[in-house]
Short mmCIF file of C-alpha atoms in Angstrom, two decimals:
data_model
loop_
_atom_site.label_atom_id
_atom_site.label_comp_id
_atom_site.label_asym_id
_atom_site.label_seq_id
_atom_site.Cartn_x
_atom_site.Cartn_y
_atom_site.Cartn_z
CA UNK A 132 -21.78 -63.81 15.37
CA UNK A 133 -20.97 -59.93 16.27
CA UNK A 134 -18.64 -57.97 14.53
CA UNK A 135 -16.03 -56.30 17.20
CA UNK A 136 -16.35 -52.80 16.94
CA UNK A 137 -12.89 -50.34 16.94
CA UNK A 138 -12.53 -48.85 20.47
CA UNK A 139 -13.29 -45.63 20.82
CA UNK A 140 -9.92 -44.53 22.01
CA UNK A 141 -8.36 -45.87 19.23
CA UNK A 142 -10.56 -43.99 16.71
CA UNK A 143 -9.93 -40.90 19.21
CA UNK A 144 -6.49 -41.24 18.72
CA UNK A 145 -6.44 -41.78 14.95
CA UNK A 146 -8.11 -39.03 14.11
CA UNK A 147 -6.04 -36.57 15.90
CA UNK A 148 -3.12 -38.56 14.12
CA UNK A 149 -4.68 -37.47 10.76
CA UNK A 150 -5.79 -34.26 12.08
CA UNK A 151 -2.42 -33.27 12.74
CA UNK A 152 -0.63 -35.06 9.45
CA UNK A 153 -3.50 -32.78 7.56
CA UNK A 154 -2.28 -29.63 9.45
CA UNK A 155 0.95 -29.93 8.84
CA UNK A 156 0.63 -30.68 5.15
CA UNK A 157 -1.38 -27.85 5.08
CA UNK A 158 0.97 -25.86 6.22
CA UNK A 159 3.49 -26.65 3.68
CA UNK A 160 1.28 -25.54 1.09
CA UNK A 161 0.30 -22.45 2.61
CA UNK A 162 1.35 -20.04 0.08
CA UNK A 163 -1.11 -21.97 -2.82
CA UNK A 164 -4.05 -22.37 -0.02
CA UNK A 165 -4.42 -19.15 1.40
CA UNK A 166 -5.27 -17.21 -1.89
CA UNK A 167 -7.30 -20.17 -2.99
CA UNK A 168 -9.29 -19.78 0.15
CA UNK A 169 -9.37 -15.95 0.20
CA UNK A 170 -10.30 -16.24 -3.81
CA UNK A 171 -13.17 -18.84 -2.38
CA UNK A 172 -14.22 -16.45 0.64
CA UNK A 173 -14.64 -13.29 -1.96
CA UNK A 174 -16.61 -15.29 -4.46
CA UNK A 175 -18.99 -16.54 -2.03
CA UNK A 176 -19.69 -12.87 -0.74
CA UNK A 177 -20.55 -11.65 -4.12
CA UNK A 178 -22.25 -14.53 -4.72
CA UNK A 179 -25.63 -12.66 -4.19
CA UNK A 180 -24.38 -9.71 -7.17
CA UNK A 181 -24.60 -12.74 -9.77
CA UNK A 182 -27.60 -14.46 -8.49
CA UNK A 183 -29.70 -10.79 -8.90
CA UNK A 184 -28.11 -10.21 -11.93
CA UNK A 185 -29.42 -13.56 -13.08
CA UNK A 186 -32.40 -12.94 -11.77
CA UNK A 187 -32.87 -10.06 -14.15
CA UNK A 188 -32.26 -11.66 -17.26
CA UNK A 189 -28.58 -10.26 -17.69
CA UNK A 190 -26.28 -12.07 -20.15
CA UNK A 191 -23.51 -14.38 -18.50
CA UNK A 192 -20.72 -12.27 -19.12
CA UNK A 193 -21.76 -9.52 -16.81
CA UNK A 194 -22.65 -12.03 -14.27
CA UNK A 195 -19.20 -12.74 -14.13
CA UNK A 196 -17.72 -9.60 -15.20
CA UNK A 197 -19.80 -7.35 -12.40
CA UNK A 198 -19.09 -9.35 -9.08
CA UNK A 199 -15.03 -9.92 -10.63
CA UNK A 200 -14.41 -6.32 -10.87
CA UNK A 201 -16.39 -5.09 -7.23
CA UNK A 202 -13.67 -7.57 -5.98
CA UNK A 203 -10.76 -6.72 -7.84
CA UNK A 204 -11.34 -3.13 -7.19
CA UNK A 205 -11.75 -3.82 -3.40
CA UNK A 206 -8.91 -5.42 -3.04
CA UNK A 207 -6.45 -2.70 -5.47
CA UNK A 208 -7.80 0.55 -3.56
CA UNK A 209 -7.05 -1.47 0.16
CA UNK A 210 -3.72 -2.49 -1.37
CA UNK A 211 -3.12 0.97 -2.44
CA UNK A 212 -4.19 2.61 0.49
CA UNK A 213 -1.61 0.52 2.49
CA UNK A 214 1.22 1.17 0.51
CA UNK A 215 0.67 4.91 0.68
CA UNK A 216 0.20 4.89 4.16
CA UNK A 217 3.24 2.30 5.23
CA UNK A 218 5.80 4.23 3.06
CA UNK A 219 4.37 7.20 5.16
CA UNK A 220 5.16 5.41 7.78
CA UNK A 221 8.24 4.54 7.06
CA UNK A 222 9.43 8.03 6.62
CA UNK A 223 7.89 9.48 9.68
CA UNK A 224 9.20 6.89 11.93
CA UNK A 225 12.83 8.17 12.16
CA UNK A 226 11.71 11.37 13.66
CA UNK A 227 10.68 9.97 16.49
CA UNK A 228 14.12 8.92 17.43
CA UNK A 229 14.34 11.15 20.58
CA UNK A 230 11.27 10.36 21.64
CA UNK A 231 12.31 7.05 21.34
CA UNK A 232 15.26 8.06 23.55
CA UNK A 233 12.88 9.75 26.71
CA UNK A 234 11.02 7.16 26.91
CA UNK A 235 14.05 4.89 27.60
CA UNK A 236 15.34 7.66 30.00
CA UNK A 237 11.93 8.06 31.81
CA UNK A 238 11.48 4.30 31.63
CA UNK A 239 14.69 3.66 33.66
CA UNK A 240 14.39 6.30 36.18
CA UNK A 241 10.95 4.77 37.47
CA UNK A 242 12.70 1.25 37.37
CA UNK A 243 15.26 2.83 39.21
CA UNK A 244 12.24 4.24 41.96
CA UNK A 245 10.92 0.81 42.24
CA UNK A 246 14.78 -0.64 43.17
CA UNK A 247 14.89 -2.32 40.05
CA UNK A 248 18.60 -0.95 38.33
CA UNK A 249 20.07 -3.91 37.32
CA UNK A 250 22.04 -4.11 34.22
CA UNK A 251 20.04 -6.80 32.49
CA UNK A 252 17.12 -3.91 32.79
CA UNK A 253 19.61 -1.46 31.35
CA UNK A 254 20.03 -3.56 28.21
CA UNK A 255 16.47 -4.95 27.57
CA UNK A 256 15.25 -0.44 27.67
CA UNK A 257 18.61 0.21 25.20
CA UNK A 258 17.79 -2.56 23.22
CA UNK A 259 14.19 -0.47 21.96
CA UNK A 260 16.59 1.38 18.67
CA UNK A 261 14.57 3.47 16.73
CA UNK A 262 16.74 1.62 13.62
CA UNK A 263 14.86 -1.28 14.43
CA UNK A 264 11.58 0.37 14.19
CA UNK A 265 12.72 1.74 10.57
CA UNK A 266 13.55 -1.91 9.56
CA UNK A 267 10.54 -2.86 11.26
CA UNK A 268 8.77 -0.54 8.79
CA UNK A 269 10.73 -1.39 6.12
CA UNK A 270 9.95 -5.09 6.28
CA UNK A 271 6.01 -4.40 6.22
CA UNK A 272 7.05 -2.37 3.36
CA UNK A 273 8.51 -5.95 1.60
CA UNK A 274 5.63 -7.91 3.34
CA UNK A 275 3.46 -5.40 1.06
CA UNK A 276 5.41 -6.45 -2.09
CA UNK A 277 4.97 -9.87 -1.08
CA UNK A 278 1.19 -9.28 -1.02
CA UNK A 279 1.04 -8.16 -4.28
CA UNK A 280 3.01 -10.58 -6.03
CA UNK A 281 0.33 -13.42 -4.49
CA UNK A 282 -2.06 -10.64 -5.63
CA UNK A 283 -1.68 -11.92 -9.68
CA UNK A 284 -2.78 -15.25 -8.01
CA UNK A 285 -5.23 -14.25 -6.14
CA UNK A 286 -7.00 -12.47 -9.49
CA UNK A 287 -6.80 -15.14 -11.51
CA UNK A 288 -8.02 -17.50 -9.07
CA UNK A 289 -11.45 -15.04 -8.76
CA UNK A 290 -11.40 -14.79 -12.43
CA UNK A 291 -11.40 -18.57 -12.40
CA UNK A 292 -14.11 -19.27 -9.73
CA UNK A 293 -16.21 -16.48 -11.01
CA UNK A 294 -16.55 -18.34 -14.62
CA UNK A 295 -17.26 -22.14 -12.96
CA UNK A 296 -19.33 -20.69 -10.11
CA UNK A 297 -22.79 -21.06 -12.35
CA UNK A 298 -21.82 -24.66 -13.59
CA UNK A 299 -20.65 -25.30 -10.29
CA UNK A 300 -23.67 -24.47 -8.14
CA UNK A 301 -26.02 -26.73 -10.74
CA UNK A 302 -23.53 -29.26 -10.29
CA UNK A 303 -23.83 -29.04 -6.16
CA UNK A 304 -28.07 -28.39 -6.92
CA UNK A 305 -28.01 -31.83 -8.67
CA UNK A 306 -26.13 -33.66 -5.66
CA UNK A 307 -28.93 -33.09 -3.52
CA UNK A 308 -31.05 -36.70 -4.22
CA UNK A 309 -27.59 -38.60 -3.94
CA UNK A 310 -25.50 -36.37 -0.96
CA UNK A 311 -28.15 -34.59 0.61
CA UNK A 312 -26.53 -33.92 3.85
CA UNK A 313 -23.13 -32.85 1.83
CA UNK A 314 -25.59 -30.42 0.00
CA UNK A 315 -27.25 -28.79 3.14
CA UNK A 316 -23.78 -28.56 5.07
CA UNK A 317 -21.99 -26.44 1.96
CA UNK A 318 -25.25 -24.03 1.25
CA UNK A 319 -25.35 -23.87 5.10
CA UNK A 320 -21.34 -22.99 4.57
CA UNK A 321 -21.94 -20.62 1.97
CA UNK A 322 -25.04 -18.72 3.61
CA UNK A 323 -23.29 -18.88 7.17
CA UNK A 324 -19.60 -17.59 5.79
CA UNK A 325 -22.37 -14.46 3.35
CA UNK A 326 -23.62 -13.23 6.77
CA UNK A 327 -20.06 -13.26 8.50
CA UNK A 328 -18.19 -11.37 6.04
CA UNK A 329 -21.43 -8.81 5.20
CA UNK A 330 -22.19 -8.07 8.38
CA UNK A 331 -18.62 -8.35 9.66
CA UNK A 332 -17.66 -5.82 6.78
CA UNK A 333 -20.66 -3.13 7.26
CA UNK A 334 -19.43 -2.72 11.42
CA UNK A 335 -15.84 -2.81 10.81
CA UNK A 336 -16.29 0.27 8.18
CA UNK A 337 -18.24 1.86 10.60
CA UNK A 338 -15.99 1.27 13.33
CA UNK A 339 -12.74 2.48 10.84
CA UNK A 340 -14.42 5.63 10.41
CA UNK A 341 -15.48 6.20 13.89
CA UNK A 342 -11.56 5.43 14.74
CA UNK A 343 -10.73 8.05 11.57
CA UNK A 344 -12.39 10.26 13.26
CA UNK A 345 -11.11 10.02 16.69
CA UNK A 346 -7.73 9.72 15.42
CA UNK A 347 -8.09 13.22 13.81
CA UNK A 348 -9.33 14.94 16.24
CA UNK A 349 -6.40 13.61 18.76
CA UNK A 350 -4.35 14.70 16.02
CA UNK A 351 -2.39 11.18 15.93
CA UNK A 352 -0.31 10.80 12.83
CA UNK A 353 -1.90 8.69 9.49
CA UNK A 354 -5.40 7.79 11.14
CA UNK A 355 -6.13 6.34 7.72
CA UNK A 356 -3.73 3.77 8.27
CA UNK A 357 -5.19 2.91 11.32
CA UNK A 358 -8.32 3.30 10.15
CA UNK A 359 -7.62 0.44 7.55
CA UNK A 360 -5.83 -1.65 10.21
CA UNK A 361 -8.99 -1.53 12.26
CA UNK A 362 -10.64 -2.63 9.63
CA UNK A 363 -8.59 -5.60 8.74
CA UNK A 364 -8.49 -6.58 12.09
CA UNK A 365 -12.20 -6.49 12.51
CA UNK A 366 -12.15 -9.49 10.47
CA UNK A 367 -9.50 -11.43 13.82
CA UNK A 368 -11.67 -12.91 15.98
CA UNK A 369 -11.24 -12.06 19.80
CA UNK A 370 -7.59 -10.19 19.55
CA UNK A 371 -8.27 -8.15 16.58
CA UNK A 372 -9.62 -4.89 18.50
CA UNK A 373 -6.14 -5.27 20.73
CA UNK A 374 -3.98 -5.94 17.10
CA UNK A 375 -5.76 -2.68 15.90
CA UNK A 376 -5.23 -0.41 18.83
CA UNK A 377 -1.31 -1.19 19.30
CA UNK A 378 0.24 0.79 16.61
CA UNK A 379 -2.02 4.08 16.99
CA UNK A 380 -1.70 3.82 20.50
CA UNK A 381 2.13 3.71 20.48
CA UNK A 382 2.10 6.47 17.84
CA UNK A 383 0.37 8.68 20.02
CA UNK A 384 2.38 8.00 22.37
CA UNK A 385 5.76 8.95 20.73
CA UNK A 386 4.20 12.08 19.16
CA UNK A 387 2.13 13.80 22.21
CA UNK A 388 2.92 11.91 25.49
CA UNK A 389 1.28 9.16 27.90
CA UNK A 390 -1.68 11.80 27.97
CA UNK A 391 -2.74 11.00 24.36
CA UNK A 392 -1.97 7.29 24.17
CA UNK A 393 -4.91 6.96 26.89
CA UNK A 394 -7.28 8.77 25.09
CA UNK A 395 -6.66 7.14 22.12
CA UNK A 396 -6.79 3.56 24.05
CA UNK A 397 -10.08 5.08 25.71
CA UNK A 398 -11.71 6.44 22.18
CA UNK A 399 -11.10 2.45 20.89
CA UNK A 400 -12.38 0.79 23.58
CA UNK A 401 -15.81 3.02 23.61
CA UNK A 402 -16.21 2.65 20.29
CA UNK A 403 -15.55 -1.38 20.43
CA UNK A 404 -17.62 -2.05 23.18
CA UNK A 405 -20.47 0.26 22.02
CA UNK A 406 -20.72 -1.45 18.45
CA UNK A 407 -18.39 -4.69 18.28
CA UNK A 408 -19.74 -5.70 21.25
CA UNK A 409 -23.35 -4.71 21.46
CA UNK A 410 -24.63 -3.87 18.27
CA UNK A 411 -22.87 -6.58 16.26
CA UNK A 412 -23.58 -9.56 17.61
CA UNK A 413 -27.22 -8.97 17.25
CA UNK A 414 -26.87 -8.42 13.42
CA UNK A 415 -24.55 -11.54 13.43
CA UNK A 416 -26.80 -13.48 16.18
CA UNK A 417 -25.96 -16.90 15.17
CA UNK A 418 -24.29 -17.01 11.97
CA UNK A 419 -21.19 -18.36 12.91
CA UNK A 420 -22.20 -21.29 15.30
CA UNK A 421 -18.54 -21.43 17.32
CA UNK A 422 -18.47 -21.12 20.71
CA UNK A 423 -15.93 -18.74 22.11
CA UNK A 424 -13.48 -21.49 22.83
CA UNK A 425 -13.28 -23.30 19.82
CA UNK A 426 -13.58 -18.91 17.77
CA UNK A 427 -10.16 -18.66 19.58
CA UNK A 428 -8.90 -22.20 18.94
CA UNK A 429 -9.56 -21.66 15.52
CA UNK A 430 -7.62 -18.63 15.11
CA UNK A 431 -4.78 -20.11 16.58
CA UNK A 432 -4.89 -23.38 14.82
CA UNK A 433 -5.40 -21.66 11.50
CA UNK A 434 -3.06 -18.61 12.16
CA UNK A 435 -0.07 -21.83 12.50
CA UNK A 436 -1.28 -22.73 9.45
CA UNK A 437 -1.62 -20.15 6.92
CA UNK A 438 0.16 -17.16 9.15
CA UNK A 439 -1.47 -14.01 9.22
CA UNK A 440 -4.03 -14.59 6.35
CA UNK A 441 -5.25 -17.56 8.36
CA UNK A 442 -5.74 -15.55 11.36
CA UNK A 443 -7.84 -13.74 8.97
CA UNK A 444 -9.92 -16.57 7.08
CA UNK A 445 -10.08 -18.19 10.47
CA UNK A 446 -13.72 -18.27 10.80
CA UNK A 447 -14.90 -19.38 7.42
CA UNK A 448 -12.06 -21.80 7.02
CA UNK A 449 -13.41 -23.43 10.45
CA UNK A 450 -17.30 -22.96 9.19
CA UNK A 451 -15.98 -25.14 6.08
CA UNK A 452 -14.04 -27.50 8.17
CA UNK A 453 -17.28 -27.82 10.14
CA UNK A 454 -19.42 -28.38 6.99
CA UNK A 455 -17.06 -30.85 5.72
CA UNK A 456 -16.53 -32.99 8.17
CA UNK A 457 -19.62 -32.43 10.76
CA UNK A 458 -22.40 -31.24 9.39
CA UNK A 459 -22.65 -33.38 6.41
CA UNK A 460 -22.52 -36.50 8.68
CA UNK A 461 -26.09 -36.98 10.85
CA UNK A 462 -24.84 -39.48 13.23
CA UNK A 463 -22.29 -36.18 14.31
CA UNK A 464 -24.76 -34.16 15.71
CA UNK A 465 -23.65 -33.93 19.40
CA UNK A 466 -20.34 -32.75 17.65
CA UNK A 467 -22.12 -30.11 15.94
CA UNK A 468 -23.39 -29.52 19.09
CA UNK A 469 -20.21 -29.72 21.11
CA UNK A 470 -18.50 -27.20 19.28
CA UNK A 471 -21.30 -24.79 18.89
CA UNK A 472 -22.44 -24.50 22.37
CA UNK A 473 -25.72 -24.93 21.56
CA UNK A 474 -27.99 -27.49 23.08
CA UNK A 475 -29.13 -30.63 20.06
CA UNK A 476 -32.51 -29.76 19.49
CA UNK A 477 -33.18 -33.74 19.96
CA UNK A 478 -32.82 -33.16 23.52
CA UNK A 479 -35.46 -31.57 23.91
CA UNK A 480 -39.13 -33.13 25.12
CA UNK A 481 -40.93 -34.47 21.97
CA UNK A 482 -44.51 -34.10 21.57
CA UNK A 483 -46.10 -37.66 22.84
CA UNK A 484 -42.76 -39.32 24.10
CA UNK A 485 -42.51 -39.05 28.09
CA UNK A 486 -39.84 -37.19 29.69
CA UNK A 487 -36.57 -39.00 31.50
CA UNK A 488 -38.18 -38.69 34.94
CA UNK A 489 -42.07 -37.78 34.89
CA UNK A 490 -43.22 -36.14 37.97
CA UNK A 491 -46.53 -38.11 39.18
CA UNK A 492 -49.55 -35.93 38.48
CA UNK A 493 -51.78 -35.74 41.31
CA UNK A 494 -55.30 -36.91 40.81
CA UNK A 495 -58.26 -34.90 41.06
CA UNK A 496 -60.71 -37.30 41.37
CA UNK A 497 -60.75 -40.60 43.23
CA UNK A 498 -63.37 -43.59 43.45
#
C-alpha cells in the first residue's frame, strides 16, 4: 500500500504562505534584528583576529578584548565622521537657496521651449523649497541620533557574541557527526559572508578615496561626506554606486553649475567601472553565489524588511537564509543551484556512467 504524497503545488504554495508570515514578523521586529544581525556580520569578520590570536598562545581576554575594540572603534570614528559632516551639511544647505531658485527659473523656461507651461508644471518646479532641503537635513541629523541610541545595543550585543563566540564554535565543531550538512552550510556562511565584507571593504575604501580625491579637486563641498557615503553604499548591491553619486552630484550642481555635476557624475562612473566593476569581482569571484536576479531580489526583500540597514546586510542575511534553509538540506541542490546560477556539478558526465545520448563511435576495424 503507497503512501499519497502532498502535491507539489500545495507544498509550493505553503511555503510562500510561511515565507511571507516569516517576513512580515520579521519586520515587526526589525529594530531588535537588525543590530543583532549587524552585531553577527561584525563578529564574523573579525573572526580571523581571534583565531590568530589563539593561534599564538594569547590569553582569552585579549581574544575577546582585541577583535571588540577594532569594531567598536570602527564603528565610533564612521559615526563621528557622519555627524560632523551632516551638521555641516545642514548649515551649508541654506545658502544655496538662490541657487535653488535658478534652477526653478531655468527649469521652467526650457519647459516653457518644449510647449510644456501648464500650471500643474508650475507647482511640481515651486514645490523644490530649499526649507525642505534644511528639514531634509535636519531629519538625517535625528536619523543620526537614532543610530546611536541602537548604537548601546549594538555594543553590547558584540560584547556579547565576542565572549560566546569560542564556546560557540566548539559547540557548532561538535555538531558535525550528528548535523553534518547544518555544519558545512554555516562554516560555508561564515567563510562566504569573511570574503564579502573583506574584500567588499578593501575596494570600497579605495574607491572613497579615489572619490575624495576627485571631489577635491572639483572643489565640491564636504567630499568626506561623500567619501563615507560611497563607502557605505559600496556595501548596496546593484544601486549603491547610483545612491552614492546623487547627493555629490546635486551638490555640485547647486554650487558650480550643470558643468560640474557632469564631471563629477563622469569622475564616479570611471572610477566604478574601472574597480567595482573590473577589478572587484575577480577578488570576490564567487564568494557570494547569487545570481544577479535573486542579488537584487534580495535587496529589495530585505530592504522591506529591516529598511535601510537591510539594504545593507542584504547579502549576508540572504547567504544565511541560503545556508539555513538550502544548503544544509542535500536533496535541495537544484535550489542551490537555481538561485546561484551555477550549473549542479551532478550534471555533469561521470567517469564510467554513459552520457544521455551517446554518439555511435565508428569502428576502425571490421571482420
Amino acid at each position: 500500500m503507497s503512501e499519497r504524497s502532498v502535491p507539489r503545488a500545495v507544498v509550493v504554495l505553503l511555503g510562500t504562505a510561511a515565507g511571507m508570515i516569516s517576513l512580515f514578523g520579521l519586520r515587526e521586529v526589525a529594530s531588535i534584528l537588525g543590530p543583532v544581525v549587524l552585531a553577527l556580520v561584525l563578529v564574523i569578520a573579525v573572526s580571523p583576529v581571534r583565531a590568530w590570536l589563539g593561534r599564538k598562545g594569547m590569553p582569552g581576554w585579549l581574544q575577546v578584548a582585541l577583535p571588540f575594540l577594532i569594531v567598536v572603534l570602527v564603528l565610533l570614528s564612521m559615526v563621528a565622521i557622519l555627524t560632523v559632516s551632516v551638521t555641516q551639511l545642514a548649515t551649508l544647505l541654506p545658502t544655496y537657496a538662490r541657487q535653488f531658485q535658478d534652477l526653478i527659473h531655468e527649469a521652467q523656461r526650457l519647459a516653457a521651449g518644449f510647449g510644456i507651461g501648464n500650471e500643474q508644471l508650475n507647482k511640481a518646479l515651486q514645490s523644490f523649497d530649499p526649507g525642505k532641503i534644511l528639514a531634509l537635513a535636519q531629519g538625517l541629523l535625528s536619523s543620526l541620533l537614532g543610530v546611536l541610541s541602537s548604537l548601546f545595543l549594538i555594543v553590547v550585543l558584540l560584547l556579547a557574541m565576542c565572549l560566546d563566540a569560542p564556546i560557540t564554535s566548539r559547540i557548532i565543531a561538535a555538531g558535525h557527526s550528528e548535523r553534518p550538512g547544518m555544519v558545512a552550510a554555516l562554516s560555508t556562511f561564515a567563510t562566504k559572508t569573511r570574503r564579502y565584507l573583506i574584500v567588499s571593504t578593501v575596494f570600497g575604501i579605495i574607491c572613497a578615496a579615489l572619490d575624495v580625491g576627485a571631489l577635491y579637486l572639483l572643489s565640491v563641498p564636504l567630499p568626506l561626506l561623500w567619501g563615507v557615503l560611497a563607502l557605505i553604499t559600496n556595501y548596496i548591491p546593484n544601486i549603491g554606486f547610483i545612491l552614492g553619486l546623487i547627493p555629490p552630484a546635486i551638490l555640485a550642481l547647486l554650487d558650480s553649475g550643470p558643468k560640474q555635476m557632469i564631471l563629477v557624475i563622469i569622475a564616479y562612473c570611471a572610477i566604478n567601472v574601472v574597480i567595482q566593476s573590473s577589478i572587484q569581482p575577480k577578488f570576490l569571484g564567487d564568494a557570494v553565489g547569487l545570481s544577479t536576479t535573486m542579488t537584487f531580489l534580495s535587496l529589495i526583500v530585505w530592504a522591506f524588511v529591516l529598511g535601510p540597514l537591510g539594504a545593507l546586510l542584504a547579502i549576508p542575511l540572504s547567504l544565511l537564509t541560503r545556508a539555513l534553509l538550502i544548503d544544509s538540506d542535500p536533496s535541495a541542490k537544484w535550489a542551490a543551484a537555481l538561485i546561484s546560477g551555477e550549473m549542479p556539478a551532478e550534471t555533469a558526465e561521470k567517469p564510467g556512467k554513459p552520457s544521455a545520448a551517446p554518439a555511435p563511435a565508428p569502428s576502425s576495424d571490421k571482420k
